[in-house]
Amino acid sequence: MAILITGGAGFIGSHFARRMIHQGKRTVVLDKLTYAGNLENLKDVVDNSKTSQLFKFYKGDICNQELVEHIFSEEDIDTLVNFAAESHVDRSISSAGNFIDTDMKGVFVLLEAARRFSIKKFIQISTDEVYGTTHKDAFRETDALNPSNPYAASKAGGDRLAYAYWVTYELPVIITRASNNYGPNQHPEKFIPLFITNALEDKVLPLYGDGRQVRDWIHVEDHCAAIDFIMDHGKDGEVYNIGGGNERYNVDTAHFILDELRKSHSLLEHVKDRAGHDRRYALDCSKLKSLGWKAQIKFENGLKDTIQWYEDNQSWWKRIKNGEFVEYYNKQYKHRFAGTVLP
Ligand code: NAD
Ligand code: DAU
């Protein structure tokens, strides 16, 4: 039997695929290789003759029903972990179409195939963004969903559709909602890698608004360990929050990065805020903790290692930043710098 990891060439999916392969599991990855997908993320397992035997890659779209059913019938899949998504909030604000396709319709195609082939476990990787912003308490799994940007809303659609397949068809679905991930191989469009790589290039670090938004950071390896744990110990039909327990103001994270790299704090610039910017994400993870799991990596240690990884792997991110990214960055950030400096 094999595990199917959709979106396995992306940031989190590639870490999870490596983890499965190193455990000796036959691992099939289906990935469309969008701007965010990168097979280089799995170069170590592909280039190693021992691990490459356990690995098979299909380039394609999770919305392609024929391809998805072909993989199910060819590969003897018993578990599916769906990481495939359009994942960047700012891109969803500029243009939401791909988000609706992949994060909602794609989930539907996977669920239908999983039902048809009677698989044993379907893990839908959702996100804490489905709860929206919190002003007071950390969110529990039973709280109402209140997504506030097109990415979060499309993920909420996938999340609830997966749940409906459990209730209606008893498809063994588990839904996970993690907080903000960081670590090696994260695309430089995201806050932490953007700020590290801009600092390394002596470019401005564009901090949205007053920078007092709060994110709860979890190291990608902690997140993958949690999913692995939930595959063994989680209950079908349940939702599990996965938080890092590291709530930080963005502005403090930015200063930490500059200090670590011994760069001037004058590189930091307050720019026009993100539309509908969620102020704070916070998760109550007592449900997962009661099963015996909690995050291990302290944010400042994990962030130091991550900064080091970006220093040591400049060819990885420079290739990305020199490609499609140039156009994206100009379009996305030009208007933000237009005379909007805050204190
Ligand atoms: P990512 O953008 O780095 O990777 C997404 C991967 O999905 C890419 O490899 C891309 O090529 C692939 N993909 C996109 N559309 C596809 C399609 N239609 N068919 C097949 N493959 C497709 O994203 P990530 O940060 O690794 O996030 C992975 C998952 O985890 C997403 O579902 C995201 O919503 C969720 N999540 C992310 C975070 C975070 O902080 N990054 C936190 C919680 C949950
Ligand atoms: O919380 C989980 C979510 O975390 C995931 O579901 C998403 O896939 C992932 O992208 C992430 O969403 P965020 O919007 O929180 O991440 P992002 O890296 O885009 O931004 C983190 C914070 O940093 C947010 O408050 C916006 C701010 N920011 C971001 C960028 C890119 C800036 O101040 N400047 C920037 O240039």
PDB file of C-alpha atoms in Angstrom, residues 75-313:
ATOM      1  CA  GLU A  75      -0.807   2.808  -6.982  1.00  0.00           C
ATOM      2  CA  ASP A  76      -2.802   0.958  -4.324  1.00  0.00           C
ATOM      3  CA  ILE A  77      -3.360   4.063  -2.206  1.00  0.00           C
ATOM      4  CA  ASP A  78      -4.651   3.551   1.341  1.00  0.00           C
ATOM      5  CA  THR A  79      -3.977   7.046   2.746  1.00  0.00           C
ATOM      6  CA  LEU A  80      -4.208  10.495   1.194  1.00  0.00           C
ATOM      7  CA  VAL A  81      -2.787  13.643   2.768  1.00  0.00           C
ATOM      8  CA  ASN A  82      -3.887  16.722   0.853  1.00  0.00           C
ATOM      9  CA  PHE A  83      -1.442  19.634   1.026  1.00  0.00           C
ATOM     10  CA  ALA A  84      -2.186  20.837  -2.512  1.00  0.00           C
ATOM     11  CA  ALA A  85      -3.437  24.409  -2.421  1.00  0.00           C
ATOM     12  CA  GLU A  86      -2.949  27.909  -3.597  1.00  0.00           C
ATOM     13  CA  SER A  87      -1.534  29.121  -0.313  1.00  0.00           C
ATOM     14  CA  HIS A  88      -0.648  32.829  -0.391  1.00  0.00           C
ATOM     15  CA  VAL A  89      -3.172  35.321   1.004  1.00  0.00           C
ATOM     16  CA  ASP A  90      -1.861  38.322  -0.981  1.00  0.00           C
ATOM     17  CA  ARG A  91      -2.205  36.434  -4.276  1.00  0.00           C
ATOM     18  CA  SER A  92      -5.782  35.490  -3.353  1.00  0.00           C
ATOM     19  CA  ILE A  93      -6.588  39.166  -2.775  1.00  0.00           C
ATOM     20  CA  SER A  94      -5.269  40.051  -6.267  1.00  0.00           C
ATOM     21  CA  SER A  95      -6.943  37.120  -8.019  1.00  0.00           C
ATOM     22  CA  ALA A  96      -9.009  34.418  -6.337  1.00  0.00           C
ATOM     23  CA  GLY A  97      -9.946  32.098  -9.229  1.00  0.00           C
ATOM     24  CA  ASN A  98      -7.144  29.544  -8.787  1.00  0.00           C
ATOM     25  CA  PHE A  99      -7.929  29.397  -5.078  1.00  0.00           C
ATOM     26  CA  ILE A 100     -11.532  28.431  -5.687  1.00  0.00           C
ATOM     27  CA  ASP A 101     -10.419  25.794  -8.221  1.00  0.00           C
ATOM     28  CA  THR A 102      -7.711  24.088  -6.194  1.00  0.00           C
ATOM     29  CA  ASP A 103      -8.716  24.696  -2.587  1.00  0.00           C
ATOM     30  CA  MET A 104     -12.396  23.826  -3.105  1.00  0.00           C
ATOM     31  CA  LYS A 105     -13.002  21.996  -6.399  1.00  0.00           C
ATOM     32  CA  GLY A 106      -9.720  20.079  -6.094  1.00  0.00           C
ATOM     33  CA  VAL A 107     -10.702  18.838  -2.636  1.00  0.00           C
ATOM     34  CA  PHE A 108     -14.028  17.668  -4.076  1.00  0.00           C
ATOM     35  CA  VAL A 109     -12.265  15.652  -6.811  1.00  0.00           C
ATOM     36  CA  LEU A 110      -9.963  14.009  -4.242  1.00  0.00           C
ATOM     37  CA  LEU A 111     -12.845  13.206  -1.883  1.00  0.00           C
ATOM     38  CA  GLU A 112     -14.887  11.619  -4.677  1.00  0.00           C
ATOM     39  CA  ALA A 113     -11.965   9.441  -5.768  1.00  0.00           C
ATOM     40  CA  ALA A 114     -11.191   8.499  -2.161  1.00  0.00           C
ATOM     41  CA  ARG A 115     -14.805   7.411  -1.722  1.00  0.00           C
ATOM     42  CA  ARG A 116     -14.858   5.448  -4.954  1.00  0.00           C
ATOM     43  CA  PHE A 117     -11.656   3.584  -4.047  1.00  0.00           C
ATOM     44  CA  SER A 118     -12.616   3.174  -0.348  1.00  0.00           C
ATOM     45  CA  ILE A 119      -9.357   4.469   1.108  1.00  0.00           C
ATOM     46  CA  LYS A 120      -8.560   4.015   4.797  1.00  0.00           C
ATOM     47  CA  LYS A 121      -7.616   7.606   5.706  1.00  0.00           C
ATOM     48  CA  PHE A 122      -8.088  11.053   4.167  1.00  0.00           C
ATOM     49  CA  ILE A 123      -6.255  13.897   5.895  1.00  0.00           C
ATOM     50  CA  GLN A 124      -7.320  17.357   4.757  1.00  0.00           C
ATOM     51  CA  ILE A 125      -4.671  19.959   5.616  1.00  0.00           C
ATOM     52  CA  SER A 126      -6.706  22.994   6.532  1.00  0.00           C
ATOM     53  CA  THR A 127      -5.464  26.121   8.332  1.00  0.00           C
ATOM     54  CA  ASP A 128      -6.063  28.301  11.386  1.00  0.00           C
ATOM     55  CA  GLU A 129      -7.046  31.093   8.955  1.00  0.00           C
ATOM     56  CA  VAL A 130     -10.494  29.514   8.613  1.00  0.00           C
ATOM     57  CA  TYR A 131     -11.369  30.885  12.088  1.00  0.00           C
ATOM     58  CA  GLY A 132     -10.562  34.448  11.060  1.00  0.00           C
ATOM     59  CA  THR A 133      -9.036  36.897  13.481  1.00  0.00           C
ATOM     60  CA  THR A 134      -9.300  36.559  17.251  1.00  0.00           C
ATOM     61  CA  HIS A 135      -9.598  39.526  19.581  1.00  0.00           C
ATOM     62  CA  LYS A 136      -9.559  37.613  22.840  1.00  0.00           C
ATOM     63  CA  ASP A 137      -9.401  33.854  23.283  1.00  0.00           C
ATOM     64  CA  ALA A 138      -7.499  31.239  21.311  1.00  0.00           C
ATOM     65  CA  PHE A 139      -9.725  29.277  18.940  1.00  0.00           C
ATOM     66  CA  ARG A 140     -10.943  25.779  19.737  1.00  0.00           C
ATOM     67  CA  GLU A 141     -11.931  23.246  17.081  1.00  0.00           C
ATOM     68  CA  THR A 142     -15.617  23.768  17.858  1.00  0.00           C
ATOM     69  CA  ASP A 143     -15.541  27.537  17.263  1.00  0.00           C
ATOM     70  CA  ALA A 144     -17.353  29.015  14.295  1.00  0.00           C
ATOM     71  CA  LEU A 145     -15.436  29.590  11.076  1.00  0.00           C
ATOM     72  CA  ASN A 146     -15.191  33.214  10.014  1.00  0.00           C
ATOM     73  CA  PRO A 147     -12.640  33.428   7.184  1.00  0.00           C
ATOM     74  CA  SER A 148     -11.796  36.946   6.089  1.00  0.00           C
ATOM     75  CA  ASN A 149      -9.844  36.681   2.826  1.00  0.00           C
ATOM     76  CA  PRO A 150     -10.427  34.628  -0.355  1.00  0.00           C
ATOM     77  CA  TYR A 151      -7.655  32.145   0.503  1.00  0.00           C
ATOM     78  CA  ALA A 152      -9.089  31.496   3.968  1.00  0.00           C
ATOM     79  CA  ALA A 153     -12.635  31.245   2.606  1.00  0.00           C
ATOM     80  CA  SER A 154     -11.650  28.718  -0.064  1.00  0.00           C
ATOM     81  CA  LYS A 155      -9.776  26.669   2.558  1.00  0.00           C
ATOM     82  CA  ALA A 156     -12.862  26.786   4.790  1.00  0.00           C
ATOM     83  CA  GLY A 157     -14.870  25.410   1.861  1.00  0.00           C
ATOM     84  CA  GLY A 158     -12.450  22.483   1.442  1.00  0.00           C
ATOM     85  CA  ASP A 159     -12.379  21.926   5.200  1.00  0.00           C
ATOM     86  CA  ARG A 160     -16.177  21.702   5.528  1.00  0.00           C
ATOM     87  CA  LEU A 161     -16.612  19.648   2.346  1.00  0.00           C
ATOM     88  CA  ALA A 162     -14.179  17.076   3.733  1.00  0.00           C
ATOM     89  CA  TYR A 163     -16.192  17.003   6.960  1.00  0.00           C
ATOM     90  CA  ALA A 164     -19.419  16.521   4.977  1.00  0.00           C
ATOM     91  CA  TYR A 165     -17.925  13.417   3.323  1.00  0.00           C
ATOM     92  CA  TRP A 166     -17.370  11.929   6.782  1.00  0.00           C
ATOM     93  CA  VAL A 167     -20.880  12.723   7.991  1.00  0.00           C
ATOM     94  CA  THR A 168     -22.657  11.756   4.780  1.00  0.00           C
ATOM     95  CA  TYR A 169     -20.583   8.862   3.390  1.00  0.00           C
ATOM     96  CA  GLU A 170     -18.488   7.844   6.432  1.00  0.00           C
ATOM     97  CA  LEU A 171     -15.332   8.502   4.454  1.00  0.00           C
ATOM     98  CA  PRO A 172     -12.584   8.346   7.129  1.00  0.00           C
ATOM     99  CA  VAL A 173     -11.644  12.006   7.051  1.00  0.00           C
ATOM    100  CA  ILE A 174      -9.518  13.937   9.554  1.00  0.00           C
ATOM    101  CA  ILE A 175      -9.040  17.702   9.293  1.00  0.00           C
ATOM    102  CA  THR A 176      -6.026  19.546  10.663  1.00  0.00           C
ATOM    103  CA  ARG A 177      -5.764  23.304  11.198  1.00  0.00           C
ATOM    104  CA  ALA A 178      -2.206  24.470  11.729  1.00  0.00           C
ATOM    105  CA  SER A 179      -0.818  27.873  12.548  1.00  0.00           C
ATOM    106  CA  ASN A 180       1.870  29.729  10.539  1.00  0.00           C
ATOM    107  CA  ASN A 181       4.691  27.437   9.418  1.00  0.00           C
ATOM    108  CA  TYR A 182       8.311  28.425   8.961  1.00  0.00           C
ATOM    109  CA  GLY A 183      11.486  26.522   8.098  1.00  0.00           C
ATOM    110  CA  PRO A 184      13.678  25.494   5.142  1.00  0.00           C
ATOM    111  CA  ASN A 185      12.259  25.509   1.588  1.00  0.00           C
ATOM    112  CA  GLN A 186       9.474  28.005   2.230  1.00  0.00           C
ATOM    113  CA  HIS A 187       8.748  30.118  -0.851  1.00  0.00           C
ATOM    114  CA  PRO A 188      10.165  33.651  -0.492  1.00  0.00           C
ATOM    115  CA  GLU A 189       6.744  35.241  -1.041  1.00  0.00           C
ATOM    116  CA  LYS A 190       5.944  34.431   2.609  1.00  0.00           C
ATOM    117  CA  PHE A 191       6.816  36.794   5.478  1.00  0.00           C
ATOM    118  CA  ILE A 192       9.770  35.046   7.152  1.00  0.00           C
ATOM    119  CA  PRO A 193      11.661  33.930   4.015  1.00  0.00           C
ATOM    120  CA  LEU A 194      10.915  37.247   2.289  1.00  0.00           C
ATOM    121  CA  PHE A 195      12.354  39.193   5.202  1.00  0.00           C
ATOM    122  CA  ILE A 196      15.410  36.922   5.552  1.00  0.00           C
ATOM    123  CA  THR A 197      16.245  36.991   1.837  1.00  0.00           C
ATOM    124  CA  ASN A 198      15.546  40.725   1.436  1.00  0.00           C
ATOM    125  CA  ALA A 199      17.841  41.404   4.405  1.00  0.00           C
ATOM    126  CA  LEU A 200      20.535  39.191   2.876  1.00  0.00           C
ATOM    127  CA  GLU A 201      20.212  41.245  -0.329  1.00  0.00           C
ATOM    128  CA  ASP A 202      20.167  44.568   1.599  1.00  0.00           C
ATOM    129  CA  LYS A 203      16.675  45.263   0.281  1.00  0.00           C
ATOM    130  CA  VAL A 204      13.809  46.902   2.172  1.00  0.00           C
ATOM    131  CA  LEU A 205      11.716  44.698   4.489  1.00  0.00           C
ATOM    132  CA  PRO A 206       8.084  45.711   3.780  1.00  0.00           C
ATOM    133  CA  LEU A 207       6.176  45.458   7.065  1.00  0.00           C
ATOM    134  CA  TYR A 208       2.414  45.715   6.584  1.00  0.00           C
ATOM    135  CA  GLY A 209       0.660  48.412   8.613  1.00  0.00           C
ATOM    136  CA  ASP A 210       1.880  48.908  12.171  1.00  0.00           C
ATOM    137  CA  GLY A 211       3.457  45.419  12.301  1.00  0.00           C
ATOM    138  CA  ARG A 212       1.546  44.621  15.523  1.00  0.00           C
ATOM    139  CA  GLN A 213      -0.294  41.691  13.974  1.00  0.00           C
ATOM    140  CA  VAL A 214       0.253  38.434  15.847  1.00  0.00           C
ATOM    141  CA  ARG A 215       1.087  35.088  14.277  1.00  0.00           C
ATOM    142  CA  ASP A 216       1.663  31.798  16.133  1.00  0.00           C
ATOM    143  CA  TRP A 217       4.715  30.223  14.497  1.00  0.00           C
ATOM    144  CA  ILE A 218       5.239  26.470  14.193  1.00  0.00           C
ATOM    145  CA  HIS A 219       8.342  24.882  12.707  1.00  0.00           C
ATOM    146  CA  VAL A 220       7.504  22.813   9.632  1.00  0.00           C
ATOM    147  CA  GLU A 221       9.066  19.688  11.209  1.00  0.00           C
ATOM    148  CA  ASP A 222       6.838  20.071  14.276  1.00  0.00           C
ATOM    149  CA  HIS A 223       3.833  20.427  11.976  1.00  0.00           C
ATOM    150  CA  CYS A 224       4.770  17.276  10.010  1.00  0.00           C
ATOM    151  CA  ALA A 225       5.355  15.340  13.229  1.00  0.00           C
ATOM    152  CA  ALA A 226       1.866  16.373  14.378  1.00  0.00           C
ATOM    153  CA  ILE A 227       0.218  15.168  11.156  1.00  0.00           C
ATOM    154  CA  ASP A 228       2.107  11.884  11.444  1.00  0.00           C
ATOM    155  CA  PHE A 229       0.923  11.544  15.054  1.00  0.00           C
ATOM    156  CA  ILE A 230      -2.668  12.328  14.072  1.00  0.00           C
ATOM    157  CA  MET A 231      -2.568   9.677  11.310  1.00  0.00           C
ATOM    158  CA  ASP A 232      -1.927   7.103  14.058  1.00  0.00           C
ATOM    159  CA  HIS A 233      -3.843   8.536  17.010  1.00  0.00           C
ATOM    160  CA  GLY A 234      -6.495  10.848  15.572  1.00  0.00           C
ATOM    161  CA  LYS A 235     -10.162   9.900  15.344  1.00  0.00           C
ATOM    162  CA  ASP A 236     -12.083   9.887  12.067  1.00  0.00           C
ATOM    163  CA  GLY A 237     -14.436  12.824  11.625  1.00  0.00           C
ATOM    164  CA  GLU A 238     -12.437  15.021  14.019  1.00  0.00           C
ATOM    165  CA  VAL A 239     -10.685  18.364  13.588  1.00  0.00           C
ATOM    166  CA  TYR A 240      -7.305  18.993  15.267  1.00  0.00           C
ATOM    167  CA  ASN A 241      -5.677  22.376  15.838  1.00  0.00           C
ATOM    168  CA  ILE A 242      -1.877  22.301  15.505  1.00  0.00           C
ATOM    169  CA  GLY A 243      -0.220  25.378  16.989  1.00  0.00           C
ATOM    170  CA  GLY A 244       3.389  26.140  17.778  1.00  0.00           C
ATOM    171  CA  GLY A 245       2.690  28.054  20.997  1.00  0.00           C
ATOM    172  CA  ASN A 246       4.877  30.884  19.686  1.00  0.00           C
ATOM    173  CA  GLU A 247       2.713  33.977  19.327  1.00  0.00           C
ATOM    174  CA  ARG A 248       4.814  36.914  18.174  1.00  0.00           C
ATOM    175  CA  TYR A 249       4.230  40.412  16.789  1.00  0.00           C
ATOM    176  CA  ASN A 250       5.424  40.629  13.177  1.00  0.00           C
ATOM    177  CA  VAL A 251       7.527  43.653  14.038  1.00  0.00           C
ATOM    178  CA  ASP A 252       9.401  41.684  16.713  1.00  0.00           C
ATOM    179  CA  THR A 253      10.060  38.820  14.289  1.00  0.00           C
ATOM    180  CA  ALA A 254      11.408  41.332  11.754  1.00  0.00           C
ATOM    181  CA  HIS A 255      13.769  42.859  14.330  1.00  0.00           C
ATOM    182  CA  PHE A 256      14.963  39.391  15.371  1.00  0.00           C
ATOM    183  CA  ILE A 257      15.847  38.563  11.741  1.00  0.00           C
ATOM    184  CA  LEU A 258      17.761  41.822  11.285  1.00  0.00           C
ATOM    185  CA  ASP A 259      19.656  41.297  14.551  1.00  0.00           C
ATOM    186  CA  GLU A 260      20.603  37.729  13.636  1.00  0.00           C
ATOM    187  CA  LEU A 261      21.906  38.857  10.249  1.00  0.00           C
ATOM    188  CA  ARG A 262      23.611  41.924  11.784  1.00  0.00           C
ATOM    189  CA  LYS A 263      21.744  44.183   9.380  1.00  0.00           C
ATOM    190  CA  SER A 264      20.607  47.752   9.980  1.00  0.00           C
ATOM    191  CA  HIS A 265      17.091  48.210  11.332  1.00  0.00           C
ATOM    192  CA  SER A 266      16.698  51.045   8.835  1.00  0.00           C
ATOM    193  CA  LEU A 267      15.942  48.310   6.257  1.00  0.00           C
ATOM    194  CA  LEU A 268      12.539  47.917   7.905  1.00  0.00           C
ATOM    195  CA  GLU A 269       9.785  49.999   6.325  1.00  0.00           C
ATOM    196  CA  HIS A 270       6.146  50.239   7.360  1.00  0.00           C
ATOM    197  CA  VAL A 271       4.086  50.008   4.177  1.00  0.00           C
ATOM    198  CA  LYS A 272       0.432  50.002   3.161  1.00  0.00           C
ATOM    199  CA  ASP A 273      -1.438  47.256   4.985  1.00  0.00           C
ATOM    200  CA  ARG A 274      -2.953  44.086   3.504  1.00  0.00           C
ATOM    201  CA  ALA A 275      -6.685  44.446   2.808  1.00  0.00           C
ATOM    202  CA  GLY A 276      -8.770  42.712   5.487  1.00  0.00           C
ATOM    203  CA  HIS A 277      -5.597  41.842   7.411  1.00  0.00           C
ATOM    204  CA  ASP A 278      -6.335  39.435  10.279  1.00  0.00           C
ATOM    205  CA  ARG A 279      -4.934  40.967  13.452  1.00  0.00           C
ATOM    206  CA  ARG A 280      -4.198  37.870  15.486  1.00  0.00           C
ATOM    207  CA  TYR A 281      -4.239  34.116  15.047  1.00  0.00           C
ATOM    208  CA  ALA A 282      -4.198  31.961  18.163  1.00  0.00           C
ATOM    209  CA  LEU A 283      -5.023  28.280  18.645  1.00  0.00           C
ATOM    210  CA  ASP A 284      -6.101  26.307  21.669  1.00  0.00           C
ATOM    211  CA  CYS A 285      -4.352  22.961  21.139  1.00  0.00           C
ATOM    212  CA  SER A 286      -5.559  21.152  24.268  1.00  0.00           C
ATOM    213  CA  LYS A 287      -7.367  18.535  22.153  1.00  0.00           C
ATOM    214  CA  LEU A 288      -4.141  17.393  20.478  1.00  0.00           C
ATOM    215  CA  LYS A 289      -2.139  17.781  23.703  1.00  0.00           C
ATOM    216  CA  SER A 290      -4.586  15.487  25.502  1.00  0.00           C
ATOM    217  CA  LEU A 291      -3.672  12.761  22.982  1.00  0.00           C
ATOM    218  CA  GLY A 292      -0.005  13.228  23.902  1.00  0.00           C
ATOM    219  CA  TRP A 293       1.438  15.597  21.289  1.00  0.00           C
ATOM    220  CA  LYS A 294       2.948  19.044  21.576  1.00  0.00           C
ATOM    221  CA  ALA A 295       5.349  21.150  19.513  1.00  0.00           C
ATOM    222  CA  GLN A 296       9.025  20.766  20.450  1.00  0.00           C
ATOM    223  CA  ILE A 297      10.906  23.507  18.632  1.00  0.00           C
ATOM    224  CA  LYS A 298      11.289  26.870  20.357  1.00  0.00           C
ATOM    225  CA  PHE A 299      10.670  29.666  17.887  1.00  0.00           C
ATOM    226  CA  GLU A 300      13.930  31.562  18.390  1.00  0.00           C
ATOM    227  CA  ASN A 301      15.993  28.363  17.937  1.00  0.00           C
ATOM    228  CA  GLY A 302      14.028  27.253  14.888  1.00  0.00           C
ATOM    229  CA  LEU A 303      14.242  30.726  13.384  1.00  0.00           C
ATOM    230  CA  LYS A 304      18.020  30.899  13.876  1.00  0.00           C
ATOM    231  CA  ASP A 305      18.385  27.560  12.050  1.00  0.00           C
ATOM    232  CA  THR A 306      16.028  28.750   9.313  1.00  0.00           C
ATOM    233  CA  ILE A 307      18.032  31.949   8.801  1.00  0.00           C
ATOM    234  CA  GLN A 308      21.153  29.806   8.541  1.00  0.00           C
ATOM    235  CA  TRP A 309      19.450  27.575   5.951  1.00  0.00           C
ATOM    236  CA  TYR A 310      18.635  30.582   3.748  1.00  0.00           C
ATOM    237  CA  GLU A 311      22.225  31.812   4.126  1.00  0.00           C
ATOM    238  CA  ASP A 312      23.542  28.394   3.097  1.00  0.00           C
ATOM    239  CA  ASN A 313      21.087  27.772   0.229  1.00  0.00           C
TER     240      ASN A 313
END
